[in-house]
CSV table of C-alpha atoms in Angstrom, one decimal:
chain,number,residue,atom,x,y,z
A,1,UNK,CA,109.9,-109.7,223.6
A,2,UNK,CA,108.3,-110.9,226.6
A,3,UNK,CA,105.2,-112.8,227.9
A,4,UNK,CA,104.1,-110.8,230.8
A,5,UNK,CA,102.4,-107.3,231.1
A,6,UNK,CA,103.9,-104.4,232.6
A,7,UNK,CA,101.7,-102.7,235.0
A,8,UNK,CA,101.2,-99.7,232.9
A,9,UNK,CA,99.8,-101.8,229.6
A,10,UNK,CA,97.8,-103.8,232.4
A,11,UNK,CA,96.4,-100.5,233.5
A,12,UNK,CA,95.8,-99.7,229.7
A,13,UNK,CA,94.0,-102.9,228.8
A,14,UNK,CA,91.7,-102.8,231.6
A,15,UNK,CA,90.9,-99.0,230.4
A,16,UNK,CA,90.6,-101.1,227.2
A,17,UNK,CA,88.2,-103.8,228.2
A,18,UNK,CA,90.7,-106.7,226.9
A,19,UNK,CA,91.3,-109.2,229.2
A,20,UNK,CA,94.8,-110.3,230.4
A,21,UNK,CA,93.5,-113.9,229.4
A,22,UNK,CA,94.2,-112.5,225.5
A,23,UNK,CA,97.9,-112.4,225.7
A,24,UNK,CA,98.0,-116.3,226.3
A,25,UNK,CA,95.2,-117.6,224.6
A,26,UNK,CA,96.1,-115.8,221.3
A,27,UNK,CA,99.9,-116.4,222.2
A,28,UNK,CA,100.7,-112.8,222.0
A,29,UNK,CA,104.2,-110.9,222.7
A,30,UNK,CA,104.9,-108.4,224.4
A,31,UNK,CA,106.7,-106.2,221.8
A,32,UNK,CA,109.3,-103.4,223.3
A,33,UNK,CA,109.1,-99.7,221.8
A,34,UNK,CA,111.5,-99.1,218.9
A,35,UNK,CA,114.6,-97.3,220.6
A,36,UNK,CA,115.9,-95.5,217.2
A,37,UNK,CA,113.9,-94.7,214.4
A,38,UNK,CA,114.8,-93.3,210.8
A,39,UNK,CA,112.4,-91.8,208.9
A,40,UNK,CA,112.0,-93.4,205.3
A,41,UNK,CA,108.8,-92.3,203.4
A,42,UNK,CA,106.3,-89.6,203.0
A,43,UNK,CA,102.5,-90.1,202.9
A,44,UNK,CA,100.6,-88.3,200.3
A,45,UNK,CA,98.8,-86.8,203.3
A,46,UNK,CA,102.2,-85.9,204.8
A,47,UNK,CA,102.4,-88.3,207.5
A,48,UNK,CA,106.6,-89.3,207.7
A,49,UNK,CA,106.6,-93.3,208.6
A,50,UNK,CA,109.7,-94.3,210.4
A,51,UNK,CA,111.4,-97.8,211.0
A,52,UNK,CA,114.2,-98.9,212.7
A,53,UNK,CA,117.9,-98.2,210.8
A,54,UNK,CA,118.4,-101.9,209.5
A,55,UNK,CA,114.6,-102.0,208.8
A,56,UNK,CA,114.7,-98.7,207.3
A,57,UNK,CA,118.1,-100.0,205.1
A,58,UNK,CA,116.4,-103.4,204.3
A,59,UNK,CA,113.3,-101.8,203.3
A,60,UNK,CA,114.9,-99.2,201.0
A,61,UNK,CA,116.6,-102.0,199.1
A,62,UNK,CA,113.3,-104.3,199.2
A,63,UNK,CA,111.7,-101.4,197.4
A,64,UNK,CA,115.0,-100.6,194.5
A,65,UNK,CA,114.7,-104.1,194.1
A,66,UNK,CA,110.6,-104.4,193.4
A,67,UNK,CA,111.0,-100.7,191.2
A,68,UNK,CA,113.4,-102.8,188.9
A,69,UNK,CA,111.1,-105.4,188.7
A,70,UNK,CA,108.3,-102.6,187.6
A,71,UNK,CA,106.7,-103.2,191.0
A,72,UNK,CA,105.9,-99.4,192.9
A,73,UNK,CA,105.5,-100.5,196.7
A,74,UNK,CA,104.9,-97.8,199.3
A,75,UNK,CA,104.3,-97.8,202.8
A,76,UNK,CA,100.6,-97.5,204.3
A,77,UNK,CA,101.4,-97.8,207.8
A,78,UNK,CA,105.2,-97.9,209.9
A,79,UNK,CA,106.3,-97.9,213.4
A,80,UNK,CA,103.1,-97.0,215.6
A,81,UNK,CA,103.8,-96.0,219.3
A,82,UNK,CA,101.5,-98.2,222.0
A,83,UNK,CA,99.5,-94.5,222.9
A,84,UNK,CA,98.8,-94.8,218.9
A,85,UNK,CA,97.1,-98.5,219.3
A,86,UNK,CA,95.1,-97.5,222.1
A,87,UNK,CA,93.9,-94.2,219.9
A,88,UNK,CA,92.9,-96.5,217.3
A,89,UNK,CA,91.3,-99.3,219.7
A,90,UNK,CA,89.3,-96.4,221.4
A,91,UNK,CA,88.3,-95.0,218.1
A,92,UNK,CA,86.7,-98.1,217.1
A,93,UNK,CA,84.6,-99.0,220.8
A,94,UNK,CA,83.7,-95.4,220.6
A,95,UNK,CA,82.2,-96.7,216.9
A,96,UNK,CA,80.2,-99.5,219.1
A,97,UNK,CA,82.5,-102.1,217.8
A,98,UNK,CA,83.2,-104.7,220.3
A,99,UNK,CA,86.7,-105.9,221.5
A,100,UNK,CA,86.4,-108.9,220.4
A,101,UNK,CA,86.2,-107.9,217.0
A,102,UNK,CA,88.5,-104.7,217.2
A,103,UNK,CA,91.3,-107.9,218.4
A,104,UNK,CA,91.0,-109.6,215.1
A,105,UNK,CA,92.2,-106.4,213.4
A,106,UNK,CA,94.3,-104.3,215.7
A,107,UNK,CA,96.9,-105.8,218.3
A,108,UNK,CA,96.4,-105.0,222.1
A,109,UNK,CA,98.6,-101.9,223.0
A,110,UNK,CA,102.2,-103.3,223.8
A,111,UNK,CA,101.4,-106.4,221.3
A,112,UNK,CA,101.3,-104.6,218.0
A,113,UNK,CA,104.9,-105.2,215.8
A,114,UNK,CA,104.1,-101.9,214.8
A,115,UNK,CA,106.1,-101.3,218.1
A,116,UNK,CA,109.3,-102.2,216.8
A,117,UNK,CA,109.7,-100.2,214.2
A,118,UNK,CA,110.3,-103.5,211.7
A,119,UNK,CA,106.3,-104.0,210.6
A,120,UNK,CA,104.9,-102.2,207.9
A,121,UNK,CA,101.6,-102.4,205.5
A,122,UNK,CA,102.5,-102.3,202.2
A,123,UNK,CA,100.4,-101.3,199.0
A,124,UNK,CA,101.0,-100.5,195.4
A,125,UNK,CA,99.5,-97.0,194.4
A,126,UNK,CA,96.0,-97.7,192.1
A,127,UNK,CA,96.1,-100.9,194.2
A,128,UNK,CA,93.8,-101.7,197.8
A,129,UNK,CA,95.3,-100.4,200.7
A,130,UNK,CA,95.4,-102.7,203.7
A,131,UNK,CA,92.5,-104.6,202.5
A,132,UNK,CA,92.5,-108.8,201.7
A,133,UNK,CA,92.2,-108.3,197.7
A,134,UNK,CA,96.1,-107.0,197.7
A,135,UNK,CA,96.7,-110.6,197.6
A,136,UNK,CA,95.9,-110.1,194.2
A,137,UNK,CA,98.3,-107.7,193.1
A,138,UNK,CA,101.6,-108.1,191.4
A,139,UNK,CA,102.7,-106.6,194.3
A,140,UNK,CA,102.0,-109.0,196.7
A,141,UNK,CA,103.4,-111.7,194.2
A,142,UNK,CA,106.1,-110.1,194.3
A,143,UNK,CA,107.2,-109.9,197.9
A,144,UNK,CA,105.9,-113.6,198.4
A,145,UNK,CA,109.2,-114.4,196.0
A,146,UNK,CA,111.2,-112.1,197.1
A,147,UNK,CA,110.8,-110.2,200.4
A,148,UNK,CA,112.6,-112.8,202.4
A,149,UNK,CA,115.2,-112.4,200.5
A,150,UNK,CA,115.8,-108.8,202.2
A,151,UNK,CA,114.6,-109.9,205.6
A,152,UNK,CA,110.7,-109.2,205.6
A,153,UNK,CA,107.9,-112.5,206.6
A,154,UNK,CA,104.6,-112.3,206.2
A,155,UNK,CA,103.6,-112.1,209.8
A,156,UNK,CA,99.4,-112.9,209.4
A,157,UNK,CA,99.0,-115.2,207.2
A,158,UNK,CA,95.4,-117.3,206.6
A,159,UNK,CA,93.7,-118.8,209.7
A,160,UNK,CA,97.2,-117.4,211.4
A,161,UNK,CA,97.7,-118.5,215.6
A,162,UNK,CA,97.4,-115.2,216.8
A,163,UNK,CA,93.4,-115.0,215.9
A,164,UNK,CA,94.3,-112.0,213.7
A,165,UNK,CA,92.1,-111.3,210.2
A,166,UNK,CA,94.4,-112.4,207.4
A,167,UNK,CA,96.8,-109.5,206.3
A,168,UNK,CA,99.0,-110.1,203.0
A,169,UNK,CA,99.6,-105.9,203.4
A,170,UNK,CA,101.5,-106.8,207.1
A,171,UNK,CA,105.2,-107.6,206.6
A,172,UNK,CA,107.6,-107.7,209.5
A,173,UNK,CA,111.5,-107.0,208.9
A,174,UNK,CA,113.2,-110.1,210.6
A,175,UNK,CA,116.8,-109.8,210.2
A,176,UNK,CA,117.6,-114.0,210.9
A,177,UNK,CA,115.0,-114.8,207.8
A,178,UNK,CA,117.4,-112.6,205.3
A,179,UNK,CA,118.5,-114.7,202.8
């Protein structure tokens, strides 16, 4: 992690319209690429989400252990490369949303723990995907009692210091908060 840009995601964000300002007034990180990746689930839609091996390993056990509880959790979203954010940031200023607002949903590109390969969105199939009312589910009850037990922490949590929307979907694989 670091706390400076690169010239290449300076480059980016200024293609982007965000200011460099962001990364201290929301007290953002810059996140490194994951280095490895394993791949771990398939998407109905066939997309193969990836995560680091101990992410990958802790994640695989998270979910044995939720199955034997009669909680189904799959992955919505995985390790997302920086070019992804910036696809995803362009696809919503191309919509006329404003940066401002696109920041409280998506991460500037090298800011994103989608990066490391340790974040994913999680959702229960019949349930909302990556929407606020998954708080609701037995699923998010669920990993609220158990997920740190295999390493994962709820990374946005409400009125969260990173200026983020709050996400109970967003978990991040932290291997120090195993337990």
């Amino acid at each position: 992690m670091s706390s400076s840009l690169t010239p290449a995601l300076a480059q980016l964000w200024q293609q982007l319209g965000i200011a460099p300002a962001v990364l201290q007034e929301k007290s953002l990180c810059i996140f490194a690429e994951a280095s490895e990746l394993v791949d771990v689930e398939t998407a109905t839609d066939g997309r193969v989400w990836q995560l680091t091996p101990a992410a990958a390993a802790a994640w695989l056990a998270m979910q044995a252990a939720a199955a034997d509880a009669g909680i189904e959790l799959r992955i919505a979203s995985a390790y997302r490369a920086s070019s992804r954010q910036v696809e995803l940031i362009e696809r919503k200023l191309a919509l006329g949303q404003s940066i401002e607002d696109i920041l409280q949903v998506l991460a500037p590109p090298g800011c994103s723990e989608h990066h490391t390969g340790r974040a994913i969105d999680i959702y229960s199939p019949g349930g909302p995907v990556v929407e606020e009312a998954f708080e609701d589910t037995a699923a998010f009850a669920w990993l609220q009692a158990y997920a740190g037990e295999f390493g994962f922490t709820l990374s946005f949590p409400r009125a969260n210091p990173y200026g983020y929307v709050y996400e109970p979907w967003h978990w991040c694989y932290q291997p120090a908060a195993a337990g």
